[in-house]
One Martini backbone bead per residue (centre of mass of N, CA, C, O) as a GRO file, in nm:
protein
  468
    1UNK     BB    1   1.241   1.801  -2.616
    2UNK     BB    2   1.322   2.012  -2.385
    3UNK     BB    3   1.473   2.272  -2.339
    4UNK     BB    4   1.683   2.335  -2.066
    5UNK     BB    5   1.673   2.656  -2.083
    6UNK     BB    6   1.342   2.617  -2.057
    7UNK     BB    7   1.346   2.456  -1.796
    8UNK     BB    8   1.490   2.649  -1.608
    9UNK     BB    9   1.306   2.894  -1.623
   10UNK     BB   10   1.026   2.752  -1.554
   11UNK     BB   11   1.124   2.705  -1.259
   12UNK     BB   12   1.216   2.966  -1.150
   13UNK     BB   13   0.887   3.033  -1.160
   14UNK     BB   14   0.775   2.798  -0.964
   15UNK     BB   15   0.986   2.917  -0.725
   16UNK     BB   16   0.889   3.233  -0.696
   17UNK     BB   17   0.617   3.115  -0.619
   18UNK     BB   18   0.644   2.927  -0.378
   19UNK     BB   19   0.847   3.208  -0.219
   20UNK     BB   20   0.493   3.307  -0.161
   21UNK     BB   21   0.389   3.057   0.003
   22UNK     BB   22   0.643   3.014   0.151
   23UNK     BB   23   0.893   2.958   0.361
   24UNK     BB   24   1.258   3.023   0.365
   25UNK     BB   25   1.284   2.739   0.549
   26UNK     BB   26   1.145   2.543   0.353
   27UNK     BB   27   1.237   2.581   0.101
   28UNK     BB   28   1.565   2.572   0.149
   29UNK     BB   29   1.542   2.262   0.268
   30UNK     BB   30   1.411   2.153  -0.041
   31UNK     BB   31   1.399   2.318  -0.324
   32UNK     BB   32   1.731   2.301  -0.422
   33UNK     BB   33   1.714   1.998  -0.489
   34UNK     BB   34   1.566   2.046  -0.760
   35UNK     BB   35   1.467   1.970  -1.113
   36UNK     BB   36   1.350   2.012  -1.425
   37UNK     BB   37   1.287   1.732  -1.643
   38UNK     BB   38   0.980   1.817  -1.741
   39UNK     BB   39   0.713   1.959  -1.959
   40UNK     BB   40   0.390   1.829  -2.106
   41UNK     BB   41   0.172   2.052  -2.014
   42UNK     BB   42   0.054   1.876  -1.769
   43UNK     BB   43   0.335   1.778  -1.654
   44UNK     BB   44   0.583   1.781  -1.365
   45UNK     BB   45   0.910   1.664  -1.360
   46UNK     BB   46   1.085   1.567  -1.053
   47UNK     BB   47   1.384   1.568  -0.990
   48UNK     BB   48   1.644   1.398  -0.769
   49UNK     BB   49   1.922   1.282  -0.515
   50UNK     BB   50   1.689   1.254  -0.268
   51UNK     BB   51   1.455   1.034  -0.162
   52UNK     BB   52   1.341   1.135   0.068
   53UNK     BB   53   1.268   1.418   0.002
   54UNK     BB   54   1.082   1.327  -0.225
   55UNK     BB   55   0.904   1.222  -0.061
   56UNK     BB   56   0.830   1.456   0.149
   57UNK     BB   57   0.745   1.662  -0.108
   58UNK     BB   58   0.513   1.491  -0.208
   59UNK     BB   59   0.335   1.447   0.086
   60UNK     BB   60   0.361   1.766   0.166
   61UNK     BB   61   0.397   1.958  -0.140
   62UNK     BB   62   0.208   1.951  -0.371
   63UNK     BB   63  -0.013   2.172  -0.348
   64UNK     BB   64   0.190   2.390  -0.371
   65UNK     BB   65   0.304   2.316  -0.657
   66UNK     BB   66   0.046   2.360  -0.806
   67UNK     BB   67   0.009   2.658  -0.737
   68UNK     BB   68   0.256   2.744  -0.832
   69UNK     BB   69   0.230   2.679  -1.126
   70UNK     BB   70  -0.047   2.838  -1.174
   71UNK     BB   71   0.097   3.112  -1.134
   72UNK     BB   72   0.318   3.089  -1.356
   73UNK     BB   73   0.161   2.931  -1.632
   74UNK     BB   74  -0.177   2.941  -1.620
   75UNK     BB   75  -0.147   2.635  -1.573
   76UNK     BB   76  -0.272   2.273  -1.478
   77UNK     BB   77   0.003   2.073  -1.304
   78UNK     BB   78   0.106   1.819  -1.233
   79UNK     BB   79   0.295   1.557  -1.076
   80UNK     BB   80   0.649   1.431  -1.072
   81UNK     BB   81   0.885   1.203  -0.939
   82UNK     BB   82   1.238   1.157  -0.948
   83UNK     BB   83   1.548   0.982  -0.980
   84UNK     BB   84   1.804   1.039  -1.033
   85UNK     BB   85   1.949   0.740  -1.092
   86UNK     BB   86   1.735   0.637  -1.289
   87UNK     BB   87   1.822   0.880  -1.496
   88UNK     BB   88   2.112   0.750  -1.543
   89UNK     BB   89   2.021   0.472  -1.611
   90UNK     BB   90   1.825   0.516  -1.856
   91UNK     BB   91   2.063   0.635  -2.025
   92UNK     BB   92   2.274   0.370  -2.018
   93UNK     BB   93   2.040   0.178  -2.123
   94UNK     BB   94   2.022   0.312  -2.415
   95UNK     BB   95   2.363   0.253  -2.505
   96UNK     BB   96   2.278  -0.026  -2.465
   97UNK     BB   97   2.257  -0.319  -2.506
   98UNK     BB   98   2.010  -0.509  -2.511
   99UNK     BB   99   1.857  -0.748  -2.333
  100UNK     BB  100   1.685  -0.976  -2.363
  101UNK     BB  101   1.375  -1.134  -2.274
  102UNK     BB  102   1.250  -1.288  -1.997
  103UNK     BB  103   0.979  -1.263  -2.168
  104UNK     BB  104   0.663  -1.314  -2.282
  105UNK     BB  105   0.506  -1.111  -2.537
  106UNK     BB  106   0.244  -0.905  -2.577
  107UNK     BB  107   0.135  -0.760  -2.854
  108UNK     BB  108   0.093  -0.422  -2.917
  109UNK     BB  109  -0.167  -0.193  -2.982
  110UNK     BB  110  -0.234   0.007  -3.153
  111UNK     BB  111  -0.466   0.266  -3.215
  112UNK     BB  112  -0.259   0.426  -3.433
  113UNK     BB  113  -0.058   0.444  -3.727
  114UNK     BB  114  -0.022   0.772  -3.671
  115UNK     BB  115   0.083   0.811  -3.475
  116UNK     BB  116   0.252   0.998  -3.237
  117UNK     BB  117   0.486   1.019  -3.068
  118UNK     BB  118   0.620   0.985  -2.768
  119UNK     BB  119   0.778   1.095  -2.503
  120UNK     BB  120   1.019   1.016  -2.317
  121UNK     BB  121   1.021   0.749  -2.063
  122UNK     BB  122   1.027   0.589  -1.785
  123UNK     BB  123   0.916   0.284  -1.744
  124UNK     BB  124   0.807   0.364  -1.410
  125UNK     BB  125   0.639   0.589  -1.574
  126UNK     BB  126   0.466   0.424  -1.753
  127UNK     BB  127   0.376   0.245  -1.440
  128UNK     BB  128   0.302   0.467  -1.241
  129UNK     BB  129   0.584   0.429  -1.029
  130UNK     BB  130   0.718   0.467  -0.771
  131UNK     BB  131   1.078   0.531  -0.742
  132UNK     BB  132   1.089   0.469  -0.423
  133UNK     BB  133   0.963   0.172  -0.483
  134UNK     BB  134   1.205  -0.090  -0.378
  135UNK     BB  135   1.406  -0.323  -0.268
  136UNK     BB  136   1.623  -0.155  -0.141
  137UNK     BB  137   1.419   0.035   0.028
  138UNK     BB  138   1.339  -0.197   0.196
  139UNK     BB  139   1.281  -0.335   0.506
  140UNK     BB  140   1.373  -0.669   0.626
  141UNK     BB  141   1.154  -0.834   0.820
  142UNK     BB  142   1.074  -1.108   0.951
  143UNK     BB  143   0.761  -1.074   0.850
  144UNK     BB  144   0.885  -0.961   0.564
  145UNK     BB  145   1.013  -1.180   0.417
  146UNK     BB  146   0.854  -1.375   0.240
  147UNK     BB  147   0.724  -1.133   0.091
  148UNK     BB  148   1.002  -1.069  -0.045
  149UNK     BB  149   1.088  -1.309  -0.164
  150UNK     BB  150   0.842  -1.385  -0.366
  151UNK     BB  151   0.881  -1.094  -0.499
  152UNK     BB  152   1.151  -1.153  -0.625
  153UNK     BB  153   1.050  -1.404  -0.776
  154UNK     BB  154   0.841  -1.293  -0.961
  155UNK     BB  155   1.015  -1.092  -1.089
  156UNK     BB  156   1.286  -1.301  -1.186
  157UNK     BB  157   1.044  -1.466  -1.360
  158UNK     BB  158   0.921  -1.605  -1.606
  159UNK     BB  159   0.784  -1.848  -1.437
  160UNK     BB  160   0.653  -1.903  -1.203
  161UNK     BB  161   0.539  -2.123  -0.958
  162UNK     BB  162   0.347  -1.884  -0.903
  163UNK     BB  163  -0.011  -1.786  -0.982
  164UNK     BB  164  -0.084  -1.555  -0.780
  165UNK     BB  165   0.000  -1.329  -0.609
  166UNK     BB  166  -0.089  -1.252  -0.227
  167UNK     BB  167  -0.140  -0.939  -0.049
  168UNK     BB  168  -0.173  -0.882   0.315
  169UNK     BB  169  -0.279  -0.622   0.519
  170UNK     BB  170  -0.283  -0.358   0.703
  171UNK     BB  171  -0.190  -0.060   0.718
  172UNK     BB  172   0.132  -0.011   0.695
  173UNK     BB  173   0.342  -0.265   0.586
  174UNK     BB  174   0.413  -0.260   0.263
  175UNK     BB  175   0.244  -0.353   0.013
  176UNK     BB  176   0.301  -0.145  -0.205
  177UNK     BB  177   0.595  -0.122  -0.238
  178UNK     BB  178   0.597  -0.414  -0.349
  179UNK     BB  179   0.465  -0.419  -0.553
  180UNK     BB  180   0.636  -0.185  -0.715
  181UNK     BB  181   0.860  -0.341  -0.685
  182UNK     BB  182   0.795  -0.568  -0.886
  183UNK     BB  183   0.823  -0.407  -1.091
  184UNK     BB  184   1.095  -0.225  -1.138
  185UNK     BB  185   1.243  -0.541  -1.160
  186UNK     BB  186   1.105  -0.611  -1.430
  187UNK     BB  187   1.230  -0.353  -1.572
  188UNK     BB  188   1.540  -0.409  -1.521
  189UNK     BB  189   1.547  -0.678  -1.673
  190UNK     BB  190   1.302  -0.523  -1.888
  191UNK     BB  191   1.223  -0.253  -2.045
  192UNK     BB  192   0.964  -0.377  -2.237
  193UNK     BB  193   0.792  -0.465  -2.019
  194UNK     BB  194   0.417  -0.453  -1.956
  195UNK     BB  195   0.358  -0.277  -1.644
  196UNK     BB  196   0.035  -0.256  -1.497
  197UNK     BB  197  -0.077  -0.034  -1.256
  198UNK     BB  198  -0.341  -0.081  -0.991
  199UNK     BB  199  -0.619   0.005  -0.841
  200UNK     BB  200  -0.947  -0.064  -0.747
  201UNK     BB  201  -1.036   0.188  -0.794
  202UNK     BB  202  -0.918   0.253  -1.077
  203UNK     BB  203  -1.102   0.052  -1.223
  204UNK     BB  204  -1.347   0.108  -1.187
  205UNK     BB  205  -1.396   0.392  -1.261
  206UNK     BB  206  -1.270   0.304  -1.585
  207UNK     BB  207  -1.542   0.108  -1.620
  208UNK     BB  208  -1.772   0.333  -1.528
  209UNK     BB  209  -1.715   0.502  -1.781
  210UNK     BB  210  -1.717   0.321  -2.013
  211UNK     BB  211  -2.040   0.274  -1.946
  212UNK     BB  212  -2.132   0.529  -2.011
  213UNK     BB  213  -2.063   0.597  -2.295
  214UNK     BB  214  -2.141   0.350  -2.478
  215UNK     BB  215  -1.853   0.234  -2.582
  216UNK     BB  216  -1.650   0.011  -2.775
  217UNK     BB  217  -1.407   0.142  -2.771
  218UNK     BB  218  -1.335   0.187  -2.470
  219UNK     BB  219  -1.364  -0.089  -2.356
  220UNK     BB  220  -1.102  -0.189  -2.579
  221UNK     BB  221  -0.909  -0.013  -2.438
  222UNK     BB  222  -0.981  -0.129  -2.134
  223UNK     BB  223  -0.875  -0.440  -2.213
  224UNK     BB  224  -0.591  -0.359  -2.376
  225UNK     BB  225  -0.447  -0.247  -2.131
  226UNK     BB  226  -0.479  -0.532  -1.910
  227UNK     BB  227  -0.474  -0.774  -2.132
  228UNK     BB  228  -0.161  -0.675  -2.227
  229UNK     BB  229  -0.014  -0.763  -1.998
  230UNK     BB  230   0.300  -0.917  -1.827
  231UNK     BB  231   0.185  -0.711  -1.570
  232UNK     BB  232  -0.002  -0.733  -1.281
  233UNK     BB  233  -0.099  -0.458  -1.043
  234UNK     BB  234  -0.319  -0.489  -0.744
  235UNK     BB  235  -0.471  -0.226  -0.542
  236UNK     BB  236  -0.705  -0.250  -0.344
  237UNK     BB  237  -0.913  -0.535  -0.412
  238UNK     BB  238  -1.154  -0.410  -0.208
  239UNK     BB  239  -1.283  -0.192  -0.379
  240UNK     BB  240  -1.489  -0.408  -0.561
  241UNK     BB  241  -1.644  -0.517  -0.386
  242UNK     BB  242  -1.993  -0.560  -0.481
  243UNK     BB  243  -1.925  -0.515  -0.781
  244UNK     BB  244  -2.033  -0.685  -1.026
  245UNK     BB  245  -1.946  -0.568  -1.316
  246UNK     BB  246  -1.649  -0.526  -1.223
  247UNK     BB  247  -1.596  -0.832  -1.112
  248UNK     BB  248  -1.622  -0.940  -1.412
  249UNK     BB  249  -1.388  -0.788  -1.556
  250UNK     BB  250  -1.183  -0.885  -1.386
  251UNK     BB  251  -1.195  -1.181  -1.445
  252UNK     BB  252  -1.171  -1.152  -1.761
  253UNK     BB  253  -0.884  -1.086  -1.679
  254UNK     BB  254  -0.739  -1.254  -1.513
  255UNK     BB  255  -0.749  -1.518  -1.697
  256UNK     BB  256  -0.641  -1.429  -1.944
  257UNK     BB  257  -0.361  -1.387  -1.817
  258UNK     BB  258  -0.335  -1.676  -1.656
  259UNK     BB  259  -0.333  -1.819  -1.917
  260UNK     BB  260  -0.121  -1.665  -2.062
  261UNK     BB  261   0.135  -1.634  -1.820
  262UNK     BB  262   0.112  -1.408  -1.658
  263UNK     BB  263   0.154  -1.190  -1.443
  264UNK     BB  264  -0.006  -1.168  -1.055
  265UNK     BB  265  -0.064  -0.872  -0.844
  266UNK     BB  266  -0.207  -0.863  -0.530
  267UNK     BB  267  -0.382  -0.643  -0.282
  268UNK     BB  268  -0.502  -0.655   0.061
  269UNK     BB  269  -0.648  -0.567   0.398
  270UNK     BB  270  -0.753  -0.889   0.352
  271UNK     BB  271  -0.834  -1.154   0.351
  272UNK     BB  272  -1.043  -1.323   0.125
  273UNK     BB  273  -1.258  -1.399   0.333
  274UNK     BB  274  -1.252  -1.108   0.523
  275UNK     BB  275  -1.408  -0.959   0.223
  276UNK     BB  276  -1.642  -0.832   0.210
  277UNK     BB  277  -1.891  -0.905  -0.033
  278UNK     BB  278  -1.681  -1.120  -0.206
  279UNK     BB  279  -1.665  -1.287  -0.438
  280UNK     BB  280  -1.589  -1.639  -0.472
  281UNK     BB  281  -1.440  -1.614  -0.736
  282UNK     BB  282  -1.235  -1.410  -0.641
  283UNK     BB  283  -1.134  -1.549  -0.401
  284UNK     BB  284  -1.029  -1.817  -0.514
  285UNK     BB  285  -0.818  -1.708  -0.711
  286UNK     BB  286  -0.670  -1.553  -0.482
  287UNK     BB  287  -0.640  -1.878  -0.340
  288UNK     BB  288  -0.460  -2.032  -0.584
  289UNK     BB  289  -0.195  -1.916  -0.469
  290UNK     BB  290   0.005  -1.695  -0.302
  291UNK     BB  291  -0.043  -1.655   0.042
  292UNK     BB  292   0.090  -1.343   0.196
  293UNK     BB  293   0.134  -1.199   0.529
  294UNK     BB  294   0.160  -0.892   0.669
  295UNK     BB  295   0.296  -0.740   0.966
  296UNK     BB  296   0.397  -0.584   1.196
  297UNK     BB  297   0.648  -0.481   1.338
  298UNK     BB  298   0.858  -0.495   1.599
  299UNK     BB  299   1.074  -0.301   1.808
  300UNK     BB  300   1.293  -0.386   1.643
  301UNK     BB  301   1.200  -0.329   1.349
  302UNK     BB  302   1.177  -0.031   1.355
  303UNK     BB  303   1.437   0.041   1.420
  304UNK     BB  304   1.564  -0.084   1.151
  305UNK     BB  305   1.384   0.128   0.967
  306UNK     BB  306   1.493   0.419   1.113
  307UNK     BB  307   1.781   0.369   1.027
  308UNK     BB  308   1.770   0.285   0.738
  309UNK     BB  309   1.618   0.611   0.683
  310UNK     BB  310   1.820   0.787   0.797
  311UNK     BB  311   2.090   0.703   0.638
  312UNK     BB  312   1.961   0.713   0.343
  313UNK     BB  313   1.938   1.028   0.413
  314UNK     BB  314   2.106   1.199   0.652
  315UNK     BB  315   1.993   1.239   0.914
  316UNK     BB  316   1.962   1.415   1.212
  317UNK     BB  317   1.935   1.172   1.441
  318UNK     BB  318   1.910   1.009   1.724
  319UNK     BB  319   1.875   0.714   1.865
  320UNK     BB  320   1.699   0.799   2.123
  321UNK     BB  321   1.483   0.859   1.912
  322UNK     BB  322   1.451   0.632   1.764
  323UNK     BB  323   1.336   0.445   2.014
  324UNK     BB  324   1.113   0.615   2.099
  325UNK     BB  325   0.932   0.569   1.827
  326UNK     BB  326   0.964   0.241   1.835
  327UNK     BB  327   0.805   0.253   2.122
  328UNK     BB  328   0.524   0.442   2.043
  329UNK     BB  329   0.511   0.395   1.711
  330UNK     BB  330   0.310   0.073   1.617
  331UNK     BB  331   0.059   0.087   1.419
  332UNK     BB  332   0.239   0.240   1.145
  333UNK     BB  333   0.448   0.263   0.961
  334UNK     BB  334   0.366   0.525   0.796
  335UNK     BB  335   0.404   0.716   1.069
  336UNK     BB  336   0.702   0.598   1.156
  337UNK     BB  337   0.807   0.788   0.931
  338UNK     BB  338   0.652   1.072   0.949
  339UNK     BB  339   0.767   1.124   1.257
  340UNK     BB  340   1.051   1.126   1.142
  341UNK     BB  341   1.075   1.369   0.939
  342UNK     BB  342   0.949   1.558   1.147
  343UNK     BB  343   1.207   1.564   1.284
  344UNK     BB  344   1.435   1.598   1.073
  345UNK     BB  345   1.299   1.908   1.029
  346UNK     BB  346   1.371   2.013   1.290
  347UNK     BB  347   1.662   1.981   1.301
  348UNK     BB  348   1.744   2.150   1.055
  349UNK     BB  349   1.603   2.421   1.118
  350UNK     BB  350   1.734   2.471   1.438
  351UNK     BB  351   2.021   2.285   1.506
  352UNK     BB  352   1.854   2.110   1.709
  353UNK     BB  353   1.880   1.845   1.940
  354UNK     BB  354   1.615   1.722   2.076
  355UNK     BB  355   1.390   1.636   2.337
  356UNK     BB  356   1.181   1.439   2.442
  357UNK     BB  357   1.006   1.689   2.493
  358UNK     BB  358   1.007   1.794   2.199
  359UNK     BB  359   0.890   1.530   2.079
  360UNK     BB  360   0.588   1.516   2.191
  361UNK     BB  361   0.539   1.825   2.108
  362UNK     BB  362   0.573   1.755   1.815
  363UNK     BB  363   0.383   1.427   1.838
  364UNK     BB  364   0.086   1.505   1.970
  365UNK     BB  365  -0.064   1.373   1.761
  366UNK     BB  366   0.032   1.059   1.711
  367UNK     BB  367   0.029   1.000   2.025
  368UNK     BB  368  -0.257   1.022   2.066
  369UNK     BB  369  -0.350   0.811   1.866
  370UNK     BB  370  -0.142   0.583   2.006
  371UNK     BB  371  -0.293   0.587   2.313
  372UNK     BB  372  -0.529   0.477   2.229
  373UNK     BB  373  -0.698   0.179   2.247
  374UNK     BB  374  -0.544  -0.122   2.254
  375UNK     BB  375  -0.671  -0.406   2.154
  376UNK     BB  376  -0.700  -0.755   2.279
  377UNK     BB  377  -0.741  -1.070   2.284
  378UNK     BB  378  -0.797  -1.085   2.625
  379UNK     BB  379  -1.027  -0.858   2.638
  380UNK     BB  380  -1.222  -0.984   2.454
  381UNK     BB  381  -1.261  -1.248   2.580
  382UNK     BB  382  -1.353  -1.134   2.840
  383UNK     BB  383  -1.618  -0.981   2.735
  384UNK     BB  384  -1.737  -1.210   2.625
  385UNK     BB  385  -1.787  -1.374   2.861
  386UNK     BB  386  -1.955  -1.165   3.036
  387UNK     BB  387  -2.162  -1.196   2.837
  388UNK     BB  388  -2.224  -1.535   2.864
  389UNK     BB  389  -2.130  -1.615   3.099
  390UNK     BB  390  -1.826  -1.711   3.129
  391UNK     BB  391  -1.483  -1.862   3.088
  392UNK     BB  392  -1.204  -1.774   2.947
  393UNK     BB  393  -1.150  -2.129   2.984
  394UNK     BB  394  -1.365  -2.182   2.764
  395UNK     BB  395  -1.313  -2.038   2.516
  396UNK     BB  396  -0.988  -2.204   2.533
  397UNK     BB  397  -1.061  -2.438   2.514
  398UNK     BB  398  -1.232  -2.786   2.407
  399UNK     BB  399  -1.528  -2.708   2.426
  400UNK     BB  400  -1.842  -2.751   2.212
  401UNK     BB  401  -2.051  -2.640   2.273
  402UNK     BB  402  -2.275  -2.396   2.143
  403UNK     BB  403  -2.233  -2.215   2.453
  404UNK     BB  404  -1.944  -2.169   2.353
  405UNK     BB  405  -1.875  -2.198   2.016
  406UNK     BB  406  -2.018  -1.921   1.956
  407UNK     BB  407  -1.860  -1.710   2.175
  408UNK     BB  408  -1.596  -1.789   2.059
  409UNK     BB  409  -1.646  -1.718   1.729
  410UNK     BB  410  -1.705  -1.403   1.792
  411UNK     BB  411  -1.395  -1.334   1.935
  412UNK     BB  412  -1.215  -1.439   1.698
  413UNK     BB  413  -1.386  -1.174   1.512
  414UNK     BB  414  -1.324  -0.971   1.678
  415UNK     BB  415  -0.999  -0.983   1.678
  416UNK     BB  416  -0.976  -0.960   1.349
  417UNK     BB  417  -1.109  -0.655   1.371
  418UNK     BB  418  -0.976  -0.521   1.654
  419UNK     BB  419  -0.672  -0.667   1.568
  420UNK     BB  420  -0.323  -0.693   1.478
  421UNK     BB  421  -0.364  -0.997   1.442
  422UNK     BB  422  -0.306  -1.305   1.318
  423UNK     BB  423  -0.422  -1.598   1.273
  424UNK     BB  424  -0.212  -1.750   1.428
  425UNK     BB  425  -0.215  -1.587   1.699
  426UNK     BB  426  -0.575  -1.603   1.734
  427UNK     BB  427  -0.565  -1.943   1.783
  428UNK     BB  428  -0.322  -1.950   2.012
  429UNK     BB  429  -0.533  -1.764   2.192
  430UNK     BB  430  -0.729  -2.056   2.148
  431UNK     BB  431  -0.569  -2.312   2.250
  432UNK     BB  432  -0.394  -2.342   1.953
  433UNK     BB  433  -0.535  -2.289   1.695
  434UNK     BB  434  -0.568  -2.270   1.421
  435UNK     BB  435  -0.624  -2.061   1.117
  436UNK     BB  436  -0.893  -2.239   1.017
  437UNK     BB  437  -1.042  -2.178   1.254
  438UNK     BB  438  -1.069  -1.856   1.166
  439UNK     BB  439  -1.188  -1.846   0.954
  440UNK     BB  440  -1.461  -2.011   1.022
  441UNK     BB  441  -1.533  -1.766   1.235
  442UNK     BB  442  -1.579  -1.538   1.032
  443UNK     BB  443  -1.785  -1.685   0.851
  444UNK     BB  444  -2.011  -1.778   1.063
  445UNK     BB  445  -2.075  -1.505   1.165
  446UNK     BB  446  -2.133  -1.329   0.966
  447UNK     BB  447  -2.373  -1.500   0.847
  448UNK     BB  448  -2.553  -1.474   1.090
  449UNK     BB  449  -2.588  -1.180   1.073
  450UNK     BB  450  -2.733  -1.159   0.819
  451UNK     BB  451  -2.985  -1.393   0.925
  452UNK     BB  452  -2.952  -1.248   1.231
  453UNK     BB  453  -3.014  -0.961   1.409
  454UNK     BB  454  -2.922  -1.039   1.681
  455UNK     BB  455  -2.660  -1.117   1.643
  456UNK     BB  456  -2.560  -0.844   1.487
  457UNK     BB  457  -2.640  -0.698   1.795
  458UNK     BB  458  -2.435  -0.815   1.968
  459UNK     BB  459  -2.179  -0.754   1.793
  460UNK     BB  460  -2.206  -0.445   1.783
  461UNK     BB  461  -2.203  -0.427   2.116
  462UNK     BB  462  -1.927  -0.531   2.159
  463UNK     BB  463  -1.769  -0.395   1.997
  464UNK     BB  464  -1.831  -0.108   2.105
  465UNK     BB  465  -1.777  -0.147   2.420
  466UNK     BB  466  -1.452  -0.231   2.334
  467UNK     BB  467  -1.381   0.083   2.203
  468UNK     BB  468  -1.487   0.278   2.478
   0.00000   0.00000   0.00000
């Protein structure tokens, strides 16, 4: 380990260089909570004990932090952040008796018998995962209670129910923070079990590197990254779809742990059948185990995201703001945090409680993208009746001739593609119709479109039409 001295040395250049490029009220606001933790010559470890901080810090000024280190240091090194109570909690649990083991251990083999040690780092910095996405900064609301209960069932299971888990749902519903989540809690569980996080781009691009060395050991490596884990968590495995060497390479991957009776946790931006090219091999393994959707949450919950982020950051931010913001913007948890930050930030700088008229002033980016055309699925229906002379009371009645049911089922995979509605939602707006109706007309619209380009050209005119 590096001395204190010598980190702490480190950072004050570091810190020198900083307040070089940026503000000293941005810089005081938020940099003198930080401490070097640890520098390994590639990358510098920063400590904090405000989370909120930590997360703000990461998303807002890494790139400053960087070109800090290459002025300070002279040389290029990344970033990551951990939170002081888990660096607090790994030495503590350094000192206590090892807890048995609750997973079944898959034997890792060394690359070499002669490696030399390695710095210790936190289990959770070992499996890449974010220190900040954990189950109790998680906020449990309606729509994501259910997903949140799997995910702790499964990372709290020596053998789930269920496996794999997937999870889907569009941008911003905090898919990542639970799969994470599921990591960490593995990792308090047991802190030797081998937990490895990846997205669906990093496993591609790490296949396709290993394919272009044509090295057999490259290979060896990557298969025994992925299929000697414990726990897999896959983000964004819509990434492969298309891919047909990467999707196969993920198959005998899959397998092998599934066999193997280890968790695989996967995420993506929408349901098995909706993800464009998708080998239908791996749509199968995925609608296999346990598949829950997240949706955006409602008024009531977005306002209960706002005040737990609030309370648990100490942001001195009013109920009147927290209330306009959950009520303006809908489209994404993450845009409704990343609007609290920027307000929290500006009221810590000017020590100003702002009024509504300088809250819409300082979010006139966020609000003017939240105020952009909202499609539901009433105006979506409205539109394909009209291009097809139908009544929207044909679309959703009972009636089934062609010239009703193919219409019926463009407006469906339209809902789809255009609102951010559940399939239970766009089901009930036909009709009452279930959501297993709303699959099957995702898919044979689509497959319509692949047969026959006037198909295609009707529906991405209504598509255009319906966007503009």
């Amino acid at each position: 380990m590096t001395p204190p001295s010598e980190l702490s040395a480190t950072w004050s250049r570091i810190t020198g260089a900083l307040q070089t490029i940026m503000s000293p009220e941005v810089y005081g606001l938020w940099f003198p909570k930080f401490s070097l933790l640890e520098d390994s010559g590639k990358t510098l470890t920063l400590v904090c004990d405000d989370p909120m901080a930590a997360l703000w810090v990461e998303n807002s000024y890494t790139p400053e932090l960087k070109q800090a280190a290459m002025l300070a240091l002279g040389t290029e090194r990344q970033v990551k952040f951990i939170c002081a109570d888990e660096v607090a909690s790994i030495t503590s649990s350094e000192s206590q008796p090892q807890k048995a083991p609750s997973r079944t251990k898959t034997p890792q083999v060394q690359d070499s018998p002669a490696a030399p040690a390695k710095k210790q780092r936190t289990p959770g910095a070992r499996a890449s995962l974010n220190d900040l996405y954990t189950f109790d900064s998680f906020v449990v609301y309606e729509d994501s209670r259910f997903a949140y209960k799997a995910g702790l069932s499964i990372a709290q299971s020596e053998r789930a129910l269920f496996n794999p888990l997937f999870l889907y749902g569009k941008s911003g519903v905090g898919k990542t923070h639970l799969l994470q989540a599921i990591g960490h809690e593995v990792l308090h569980q047991d802190s030797s079990a081998n937990v490895v996080y990846v997205t669906g781009e990093q496993f591609a691009n790490e296949f396709i590197d290993a394919s272009r060395t044509q090295n057999g050991q490259s290979f060896a490596k990557l298969r025994r990254k992925y299929r000697k884990a414990d726990v897999l968590l896959v983000d964004d495995v819509q990434f492969i779809s298309g891919k047909e060497k990467t999707v196969e390479e993920f198959l005998h991957t899959f397998d092998e742990l599934f066999h193997a009776h280890k968790t695989i946790v996967i995420c993506a931006d929408a349901a098995a059948c909706d993800i464009s090219n998708l080998d239908s091999r791996l749509a199968a393994r995925l609608e296999s185990g346990l598949t829950v959707e997240l949706n955006l949450p409602d008024d009531e919950a977005r306002l209960e995201i706002l005040r737990s982020k609030r309370d648990r950051a100490g942001m001195n931010v009013s109920d009147e703001i927290l209330e306009f913001l959950a009520c303006r913007i809908q489209k994404s948890v993450r845009r409704l945090e990343g609007a609290l930050l920027r307000v929290a930030t500006f009221t810590s700088l000017s020590g100003d409680m702002p009024d509504i008229a300088k809250i819409e002033q300082l979010l006139r980016d966020i609000l003017r993208e939240e105020n952009s055309r909202i499609l539901t699925v009433d105006s979506i229906q409205k539109r394909v009746a009209d291009f097809y002379e139908l009544k929207v009371s044909d679309l959703t009645g009972k009636r089934r001739p062609n010239s009703i049911a193919f219409p019926r089922q463009i407006a469906m995979y339209l809902s789809r593609r255009l609102t951010e509605c559940s399939l239970k939602d766009i089901g009930h707006a036909f009709g009452g119709r279930d959501h297993g109706t709303v699959i099957h007309a995702n898919k044979l619209v689509a497959s319509r479109m692949e047969e026959d380009v006037r198909v295609r050209d009707i529906v991405l005119r209504l598509e255009e039409d319906l966007k503009d």
